[in-house]
mmCIF file of N, CA and C in Angstrom:
data_model
loop_
_atom_site.group_PDB
_atom_site.id
_atom_site.type_symbol
_atom_site.label_atom_id
_atom_site.label_comp_id
_atom_site.label_asym_id
_atom_site.label_seq_id
_atom_site.Cartn_x
_atom_site.Cartn_y
_atom_site.Cartn_z
ATOM 1 N N MET O 1 -70.446 -123.040 124.125
ATOM 2 C CA MET O 1 -71.641 -123.734 124.491
ATOM 3 C C MET O 1 -71.844 -124.951 123.595
ATOM 4 N N SER O 2 -71.457 -124.813 122.346
ATOM 5 C CA SER O 2 -71.656 -125.919 121.421
ATOM 6 C C SER O 2 -70.745 -127.102 121.736
ATOM 7 N N LEU O 3 -69.716 -126.876 122.526
ATOM 8 C CA LEU O 3 -68.804 -127.962 122.883
ATOM 9 C C LEU O 3 -69.277 -128.761 124.090
ATOM 10 N N VAL O 4 -70.275 -128.258 124.804
ATOM 11 C CA VAL O 4 -70.775 -128.934 126.001
ATOM 12 C C VAL O 4 -71.870 -129.922 125.593
ATOM 13 N N ARG O 5 -71.717 -131.150 126.040
ATOM 14 C CA ARG O 5 -72.750 -132.154 125.765
ATOM 15 C C ARG O 5 -74.034 -131.758 126.477
ATOM 16 N N ALA O 6 -75.150 -132.070 125.866
ATOM 17 C CA ALA O 6 -76.448 -131.715 126.443
ATOM 18 C C ALA O 6 -76.679 -132.377 127.795
ATOM 19 N N ASN O 7 -76.127 -133.548 128.000
ATOM 20 C CA ASN O 7 -76.343 -134.280 129.253
ATOM 21 C C ASN O 7 -75.104 -134.255 130.149
ATOM 22 N N HIS O 8 -74.314 -133.212 130.053
ATOM 23 C CA HIS O 8 -73.099 -133.118 130.877
ATOM 24 C C HIS O 8 -73.494 -133.107 132.354
ATOM 25 N N PRO O 9 -72.780 -133.877 133.185
ATOM 26 C CA PRO O 9 -73.201 -133.985 134.589
ATOM 27 C C PRO O 9 -73.020 -132.712 135.417
ATOM 28 N N PHE O 10 -72.101 -131.829 135.042
ATOM 29 C CA PHE O 10 -71.831 -130.641 135.852
ATOM 30 C C PHE O 10 -72.152 -129.335 135.144
ATOM 31 N N LEU O 11 -71.918 -129.280 133.866
ATOM 32 C CA LEU O 11 -72.139 -128.048 133.111
ATOM 33 C C LEU O 11 -73.539 -128.056 132.507
ATOM 34 N N LYS O 12 -74.336 -127.108 132.883
ATOM 35 C CA LYS O 12 -75.703 -126.970 132.364
ATOM 36 C C LYS O 12 -75.718 -125.838 131.355
ATOM 37 N N ILE O 13 -76.106 -126.151 130.136
ATOM 38 C CA ILE O 13 -76.061 -125.180 129.040
ATOM 39 C C ILE O 13 -76.917 -123.956 129.347
ATOM 40 N N ALA O 14 -78.106 -124.171 129.871
ATOM 41 C CA ALA O 14 -78.991 -123.037 130.171
ATOM 42 C C ALA O 14 -78.365 -122.104 131.213
ATOM 43 N N ALA O 15 -77.740 -122.688 132.228
ATOM 44 C CA ALA O 15 -77.102 -121.867 133.266
ATOM 45 C C ALA O 15 -75.912 -121.091 132.692
ATOM 46 N N LEU O 16 -75.153 -121.721 131.809
ATOM 47 C CA LEU O 16 -74.018 -121.042 131.183
ATOM 48 C C LEU O 16 -74.499 -119.892 130.299
ATOM 49 N N GLU O 17 -75.572 -120.119 129.547
ATOM 50 C CA GLU O 17 -76.110 -119.063 128.694
ATOM 51 C C GLU O 17 -76.643 -117.900 129.532
ATOM 52 N N ASP O 18 -77.312 -118.208 130.630
ATOM 53 C CA ASP O 18 -77.802 -117.149 131.523
ATOM 54 C C ASP O 18 -76.653 -116.325 132.079
ATOM 55 N N GLU O 19 -75.599 -117.006 132.518
ATOM 56 C CA GLU O 19 -74.447 -116.291 133.063
ATOM 57 C C GLU O 19 -73.776 -115.436 131.990
ATOM 58 N N ALA O 20 -73.666 -115.970 130.783
ATOM 59 C CA ALA O 20 -73.058 -115.212 129.686
ATOM 60 C C ALA O 20 -73.877 -113.964 129.381
ATOM 61 N N ASN O 21 -75.189 -114.086 129.376
ATOM 62 C CA ASN O 21 -76.046 -112.925 129.113
ATOM 63 C C ASN O 21 -75.945 -111.890 130.220
ATOM 64 N N LYS O 22 -75.833 -112.336 131.467
ATOM 65 C CA LYS O 22 -75.664 -111.402 132.583
ATOM 66 C C LYS O 22 -74.336 -110.657 132.469
ATOM 67 N N LEU O 23 -73.285 -111.387 132.111
ATOM 68 C CA LEU O 23 -71.975 -110.751 131.964
ATOM 69 C C LEU O 23 -71.967 -109.754 130.806
ATOM 70 N N LEU O 24 -72.647 -110.091 129.729
ATOM 71 C CA LEU O 24 -72.752 -109.156 128.609
ATOM 72 C C LEU O 24 -73.492 -107.897 129.051
ATOM 73 N N GLY O 25 -74.553 -108.070 129.809
ATOM 74 C CA GLY O 25 -75.282 -106.920 130.345
ATOM 75 C C GLY O 25 -74.413 -106.057 131.238
ATOM 76 N N GLU O 26 -73.577 -106.697 132.053
ATOM 77 C CA GLU O 26 -72.663 -105.944 132.920
ATOM 78 C C GLU O 26 -71.635 -105.178 132.096
ATOM 79 N N CYS O 27 -71.167 -105.778 131.001
ATOM 80 C CA CYS O 27 -70.214 -105.081 130.128
ATOM 81 C C CYS O 27 -70.859 -103.849 129.502
ATOM 82 N N ILE O 28 -72.095 -103.996 129.045
ATOM 83 C CA ILE O 28 -72.796 -102.861 128.452
ATOM 84 C C ILE O 28 -73.025 -101.775 129.504
ATOM 85 N N THR O 29 -73.401 -102.178 130.705
ATOM 86 C CA THR O 29 -73.596 -101.210 131.791
ATOM 87 C C THR O 29 -72.288 -100.492 132.105
ATOM 88 N N THR O 30 -71.198 -101.228 132.163
ATOM 89 C CA THR O 30 -69.885 -100.636 132.428
ATOM 90 C C THR O 30 -69.514 -99.639 131.338
ATOM 91 N N LEU O 31 -69.845 -99.952 130.113
ATOM 92 C CA LEU O 31 -69.568 -99.057 128.991
ATOM 93 C C LEU O 31 -70.177 -97.678 129.231
ATOM 94 N N PHE O 32 -71.385 -97.651 129.767
ATOM 95 C CA PHE O 32 -72.099 -96.390 129.955
ATOM 96 C C PHE O 32 -71.843 -95.725 131.296
ATOM 97 N N THR O 33 -71.340 -96.459 132.292
ATOM 98 C CA THR O 33 -71.256 -95.891 133.636
ATOM 99 C C THR O 33 -69.843 -95.706 134.173
ATOM 100 N N SER O 34 -68.857 -96.347 133.577
ATOM 101 C CA SER O 34 -67.505 -96.274 134.120
ATOM 102 C C SER O 34 -66.872 -94.911 133.858
ATOM 103 N N ALA O 35 -66.169 -94.404 134.854
ATOM 104 C CA ALA O 35 -65.440 -93.138 134.716
ATOM 105 C C ALA O 35 -63.981 -93.376 134.341
ATOM 106 N N SER O 36 -63.616 -94.631 134.112
ATOM 107 C CA SER O 36 -62.238 -94.965 133.753
ATOM 108 C C SER O 36 -62.113 -95.120 132.235
ATOM 109 N N PRO O 37 -61.389 -94.224 131.577
ATOM 110 C CA PRO O 37 -61.221 -94.323 130.127
ATOM 111 C C PRO O 37 -60.571 -95.641 129.694
ATOM 112 N N ASP O 38 -59.624 -96.120 130.493
ATOM 113 C CA ASP O 38 -58.964 -97.376 130.142
ATOM 114 C C ASP O 38 -59.946 -98.548 130.164
ATOM 115 N N LEU O 39 -60.804 -98.574 131.166
ATOM 116 C CA LEU O 39 -61.791 -99.648 131.282
ATOM 117 C C LEU O 39 -62.805 -99.576 130.151
ATOM 118 N N VAL O 40 -63.271 -98.386 129.838
ATOM 119 C CA VAL O 40 -64.244 -98.228 128.748
ATOM 120 C C VAL O 40 -63.626 -98.673 127.425
ATOM 121 N N GLY O 41 -62.390 -98.281 127.176
ATOM 122 C CA GLY O 41 -61.711 -98.706 125.951
ATOM 123 C C GLY O 41 -61.556 -100.218 125.873
ATOM 124 N N ALA O 42 -61.235 -100.832 126.999
ATOM 125 C CA ALA O 42 -61.090 -102.293 127.030
ATOM 126 C C ALA O 42 -62.432 -102.981 126.795
ATOM 127 N N VAL O 43 -63.502 -102.435 127.362
ATOM 128 C CA VAL O 43 -64.830 -103.017 127.154
ATOM 129 C C VAL O 43 -65.226 -102.914 125.684
ATOM 130 N N VAL O 44 -64.975 -101.773 125.074
ATOM 131 C CA VAL O 44 -65.308 -101.590 123.659
ATOM 132 C C VAL O 44 -64.550 -102.603 122.800
ATOM 133 N N ALA O 45 -63.268 -102.759 123.053
ATOM 134 C CA ALA O 45 -62.474 -103.723 122.287
ATOM 135 C C ALA O 45 -62.977 -105.145 122.508
ATOM 136 N N SER O 46 -63.358 -105.454 123.736
ATOM 137 C CA SER O 46 -63.873 -106.791 124.040
ATOM 138 C C SER O 46 -65.205 -107.054 123.344
ATOM 139 N N LEU O 47 -66.059 -106.043 123.311
ATOM 140 C CA LEU O 47 -67.352 -106.218 122.645
ATOM 141 C C LEU O 47 -67.174 -106.445 121.145
ATOM 142 N N ALA O 48 -66.230 -105.742 120.550
ATOM 143 C CA ALA O 48 -65.968 -105.946 119.121
ATOM 144 C C ALA O 48 -65.467 -107.365 118.859
ATOM 145 N N THR O 49 -64.631 -107.862 119.748
ATOM 146 C CA THR O 49 -64.135 -109.236 119.614
ATOM 147 C C THR O 49 -65.262 -110.233 119.845
ATOM 148 N N LEU O 50 -66.135 -109.954 120.782
ATOM 149 C CA LEU O 50 -67.269 -110.829 121.058
ATOM 150 C C LEU O 50 -68.156 -110.989 119.828
ATOM 151 N N VAL O 51 -68.419 -109.903 119.140
ATOM 152 C CA VAL O 51 -69.285 -109.955 117.957
ATOM 153 C C VAL O 51 -68.671 -110.844 116.883
ATOM 154 N N LYS O 52 -67.366 -110.840 116.791
ATOM 155 C CA LYS O 52 -66.703 -111.696 115.811
ATOM 156 C C LYS O 52 -66.969 -113.166 116.128
ATOM 157 N N ALA O 53 -66.946 -113.520 117.403
ATOM 158 C CA ALA O 53 -67.169 -114.910 117.808
ATOM 159 C C ALA O 53 -68.654 -115.256 117.912
ATOM 160 N N ARG O 54 -69.477 -114.284 118.265
ATOM 161 C CA ARG O 54 -70.918 -114.504 118.468
ATOM 162 C C ARG O 54 -71.716 -113.456 117.690
ATOM 163 N N PRO O 55 -71.905 -113.684 116.392
ATOM 164 C CA PRO O 55 -72.575 -112.686 115.547
ATOM 165 C C PRO O 55 -74.014 -112.369 115.961
ATOM 166 N N GLN O 56 -74.624 -113.198 116.785
ATOM 167 C CA GLN O 56 -75.994 -112.911 117.213
ATOM 168 C C GLN O 56 -76.065 -111.662 118.091
ATOM 169 N N TYR O 57 -74.924 -111.188 118.588
ATOM 170 C CA TYR O 57 -74.900 -110.002 119.435
ATOM 171 C C TYR O 57 -74.571 -108.728 118.668
ATOM 172 N N VAL O 58 -74.464 -108.803 117.361
ATOM 173 C CA VAL O 58 -74.043 -107.637 116.586
ATOM 174 C C VAL O 58 -75.011 -106.463 116.769
ATOM 175 N N GLN O 59 -76.296 -106.719 116.743
ATOM 176 C CA GLN O 59 -77.275 -105.632 116.880
ATOM 177 C C GLN O 59 -77.154 -104.947 118.235
ATOM 178 N N LEU O 60 -77.040 -105.723 119.297
ATOM 179 C CA LEU O 60 -76.913 -105.162 120.644
ATOM 180 C C LEU O 60 -75.639 -104.335 120.783
ATOM 181 N N VAL O 61 -74.532 -104.867 120.295
ATOM 182 C CA VAL O 61 -73.250 -104.176 120.439
ATOM 183 C C VAL O 61 -73.205 -102.912 119.591
ATOM 184 N N VAL O 62 -73.644 -103.004 118.354
ATOM 185 C CA VAL O 62 -73.625 -101.821 117.487
ATOM 186 C C VAL O 62 -74.549 -100.742 118.044
ATOM 187 N N THR O 63 -75.714 -101.131 118.504
ATOM 188 C CA THR O 63 -76.633 -100.161 119.103
ATOM 189 C C THR O 63 -76.012 -99.513 120.340
ATOM 190 N N SER O 64 -75.384 -100.322 121.169
ATOM 191 C CA SER O 64 -74.752 -99.791 122.382
ATOM 192 C C SER O 64 -73.633 -98.819 122.037
ATOM 193 N N LEU O 65 -72.815 -99.181 121.067
ATOM 194 C CA LEU O 65 -71.700 -98.303 120.697
ATOM 195 C C LEU O 65 -72.178 -97.015 120.035
ATOM 196 N N THR O 66 -73.224 -97.102 119.240
ATOM 197 C CA THR O 66 -73.712 -95.877 118.595
ATOM 198 C C THR O 66 -74.431 -94.968 119.587
ATOM 199 N N ASN O 67 -74.976 -95.531 120.649
ATOM 200 C CA ASN O 67 -75.647 -94.721 121.665
ATOM 201 C C ASN O 67 -74.701 -94.230 122.754
ATOM 202 N N TRP O 68 -73.485 -94.719 122.772
ATOM 203 C CA TRP O 68 -72.539 -94.342 123.823
ATOM 204 C C TRP O 68 -72.152 -92.868 123.694
ATOM 205 N N THR O 69 -72.076 -92.209 124.833
ATOM 206 C CA THR O 69 -71.552 -90.845 124.905
ATOM 207 C C THR O 69 -70.541 -90.805 126.055
ATOM 208 N N PRO O 70 -69.613 -89.878 126.025
ATOM 209 C CA PRO O 70 -68.621 -89.820 127.098
ATOM 210 C C PRO O 70 -69.127 -89.148 128.373
ATOM 211 N N ALA O 71 -70.418 -89.199 128.614
ATOM 212 C CA ALA O 71 -71.002 -88.520 129.779
ATOM 213 C C ALA O 71 -70.393 -89.008 131.093
ATOM 214 N N ALA O 72 -70.122 -90.292 131.212
ATOM 215 C CA ALA O 72 -69.564 -90.834 132.456
ATOM 216 C C ALA O 72 -68.089 -90.459 132.631
ATOM 217 N N LEU O 73 -67.465 -89.961 131.571
ATOM 218 C CA LEU O 73 -66.044 -89.621 131.623
ATOM 219 C C LEU O 73 -65.806 -88.149 131.983
ATOM 220 N N VAL O 74 -66.851 -87.491 132.455
ATOM 221 C CA VAL O 74 -66.712 -86.087 132.856
ATOM 222 C C VAL O 74 -65.628 -85.993 133.917
ATOM 223 N N GLY O 75 -64.762 -85.021 133.757
ATOM 224 C CA GLY O 75 -63.668 -84.835 134.701
ATOM 225 C C GLY O 75 -62.368 -85.465 134.239
ATOM 226 N N GLN O 76 -62.436 -86.282 133.211
ATOM 227 C CA GLN O 76 -61.218 -86.876 132.648
ATOM 228 C C GLN O 76 -60.606 -85.883 131.663
ATOM 229 N N GLY O 77 -59.356 -86.086 131.359
ATOM 230 C CA GLY O 77 -58.682 -85.201 130.417
ATOM 231 C C GLY O 77 -59.248 -85.340 129.013
ATOM 232 N N ALA O 78 -59.155 -84.264 128.252
ATOM 233 C CA ALA O 78 -59.679 -84.264 126.886
ATOM 234 C C ALA O 78 -59.006 -85.332 126.034
ATOM 235 N N ALA O 79 -57.712 -85.535 126.236
ATOM 236 C CA ALA O 79 -56.988 -86.539 125.448
ATOM 237 C C ALA O 79 -57.502 -87.948 125.752
ATOM 238 N N GLN O 80 -57.828 -88.210 127.012
ATOM 239 C CA GLN O 80 -58.345 -89.527 127.380
ATOM 240 C C GLN O 80 -59.727 -89.761 126.783
ATOM 241 N N VAL O 81 -60.563 -88.739 126.810
ATOM 242 C CA VAL O 81 -61.902 -88.864 126.235
ATOM 243 C C VAL O 81 -61.801 -89.077 124.736
ATOM 244 N N LYS O 82 -60.946 -88.309 124.077
ATOM 245 C CA LYS O 82 -60.766 -88.473 122.630
ATOM 246 C C LYS O 82 -60.240 -89.863 122.291
ATOM 247 N N SER O 83 -59.391 -90.403 123.140
ATOM 248 C CA SER O 83 -58.866 -91.741 122.921
ATOM 249 C C SER O 83 -59.985 -92.780 122.954
ATOM 250 N N VAL O 84 -60.875 -92.666 123.919
ATOM 251 C CA VAL O 84 -61.999 -93.598 124.003
ATOM 252 C C VAL O 84 -62.929 -93.420 122.805
ATOM 253 N N GLU O 85 -63.198 -92.185 122.433
ATOM 254 C CA GLU O 85 -64.033 -91.930 121.258
ATOM 255 C C GLU O 85 -63.428 -92.552 120.002
ATOM 256 N N LYS O 86 -62.108 -92.492 119.901
ATOM 257 C CA LYS O 86 -61.429 -93.084 118.752
ATOM 258 C C LYS O 86 -61.581 -94.607 118.752
ATOM 259 N N VAL O 87 -61.458 -95.221 119.921
ATOM 260 C CA VAL O 87 -61.635 -96.676 120.020
ATOM 261 C C VAL O 87 -63.051 -97.059 119.607
ATOM 262 N N VAL O 88 -64.031 -96.275 120.024
ATOM 263 C CA VAL O 88 -65.421 -96.555 119.653
ATOM 264 C C VAL O 88 -65.595 -96.437 118.140
ATOM 265 N N ARG O 89 -65.060 -95.370 117.533
ATOM 266 C CA ARG O 89 -65.175 -95.183 116.085
ATOM 267 C C ARG O 89 -64.499 -96.317 115.324
ATOM 268 N N ILE O 90 -63.303 -96.683 115.742
ATOM 269 C CA ILE O 90 -62.569 -97.761 115.063
ATOM 270 C C ILE O 90 -63.329 -99.081 115.200
ATOM 271 N N SER O 91 -63.845 -99.345 116.379
ATOM 272 C CA SER O 91 -64.591 -100.591 116.593
ATOM 273 C C SER O 91 -65.850 -100.631 115.739
ATOM 274 N N LEU O 92 -66.563 -99.522 115.666
ATOM 275 C CA LEU O 92 -67.755 -99.482 114.818
ATOM 276 C C LEU O 92 -67.395 -99.671 113.348
ATOM 277 N N SER O 93 -66.329 -99.038 112.904
ATOM 278 C CA SER O 93 -65.890 -99.218 111.516
ATOM 279 C C SER O 93 -65.532 -100.669 111.245
ATOM 280 N N HIS O 94 -64.836 -101.279 112.183
ATOM 281 C CA HIS O 94 -64.463 -102.686 112.055
ATOM 282 C C HIS O 94 -65.705 -103.581 112.002
ATOM 283 N N LEU O 95 -66.666 -103.300 112.867
ATOM 284 C CA LEU O 95 -67.882 -104.110 112.891
ATOM 285 C C LEU O 95 -68.671 -103.964 111.598
ATOM 286 N N VAL O 96 -68.762 -102.753 111.071
ATOM 287 C CA VAL O 96 -69.471 -102.541 109.804
ATOM 288 C C VAL O 96 -68.795 -103.340 108.701
ATOM 289 N N LYS O 97 -67.475 -103.301 108.671
ATOM 290 C CA LYS O 97 -66.731 -104.055 107.660
ATOM 291 C C LYS O 97 -66.959 -105.553 107.819
ATOM 292 N N CYS O 98 -66.870 -106.043 109.034
ATOM 293 C CA CYS O 98 -67.028 -107.479 109.280
ATOM 294 C C CYS O 98 -68.441 -107.952 108.998
ATOM 295 N N VAL O 99 -69.425 -107.160 109.390
ATOM 296 C CA VAL O 99 -70.815 -107.558 109.154
ATOM 297 C C VAL O 99 -71.094 -107.593 107.661
ATOM 298 N N SER O 100 -70.608 -106.607 106.917
ATOM 299 C CA SER O 100 -70.846 -106.610 105.471
ATOM 300 C C SER O 100 -70.105 -107.759 104.814
ATOM 301 N N LEU O 101 -68.911 -108.105 105.297
ATOM 302 C CA LEU O 101 -68.196 -109.255 104.739
ATOM 303 C C LEU O 101 -68.899 -110.562 105.076
ATOM 304 N N SER O 102 -69.411 -110.669 106.288
ATOM 305 C CA SER O 102 -70.063 -111.920 106.681
ATOM 306 C C SER O 102 -71.377 -112.125 105.926
ATOM 307 N N LEU O 103 -71.993 -111.041 105.469
ATOM 308 C CA LEU O 103 -73.201 -111.176 104.686
ATOM 309 C C LEU O 103 -72.892 -111.674 103.283
ATOM 310 N N SER O 104 -71.697 -111.340 102.779
ATOM 311 C CA SER O 104 -71.344 -111.741 101.427
ATOM 312 C C SER O 104 -70.664 -113.098 101.357
ATOM 313 N N SER O 105 -70.097 -113.564 102.471
ATOM 314 C CA SER O 105 -69.468 -114.885 102.493
ATOM 315 C C SER O 105 -69.761 -115.555 103.826
ATOM 316 N N PRO O 106 -69.916 -116.877 103.812
ATOM 317 C CA PRO O 106 -70.270 -117.556 105.057
ATOM 318 C C PRO O 106 -69.217 -117.491 106.142
ATOM 319 N N CYS O 107 -67.958 -117.443 105.804
ATOM 320 C CA CYS O 107 -66.902 -117.423 106.818
ATOM 321 C C CYS O 107 -65.883 -116.369 106.443
ATOM 322 N N SER O 108 -65.700 -115.411 107.296
ATOM 323 C CA SER O 108 -64.763 -114.341 107.020
ATOM 324 C C SER O 108 -63.601 -114.399 107.984
ATOM 325 N N SER O 109 -62.413 -114.651 107.474
ATOM 326 C CA SER O 109 -61.231 -114.705 108.346
ATOM 327 C C SER O 109 -60.479 -113.391 108.329
ATOM 328 N N THR O 110 -60.949 -112.407 107.568
ATOM 329 C CA THR O 110 -60.232 -111.140 107.487
ATOM 330 C C THR O 110 -60.547 -110.206 108.635
ATOM 331 N N CYS O 111 -61.551 -110.477 109.429
ATOM 332 C CA CYS O 111 -61.929 -109.584 110.524
ATOM 333 C C CYS O 111 -61.336 -110.044 111.827
#
């Protein structure tokens, strides 16, 4: 968004921000409602990457990940559910590390 000029003839910053927020909402909804372990794992990994690029979403993502339960994955194999749970734990650990590093230094390239 910061690369788009305020008076760009085709790209409207407000419209782009609205679309980005809607897509983020859809990702969070997918996290809680999808019955596909692969999709849930991919969403979790994407959200962790998003927080690295857009730290203003850290509270939303961390809250979503800590509130996530495998309820939508009922009927999937135990190994698949455990795999998704592991991705969530690793992502939360990574986010905690990155957030604490970003608080101590303005730019963290280790995350």
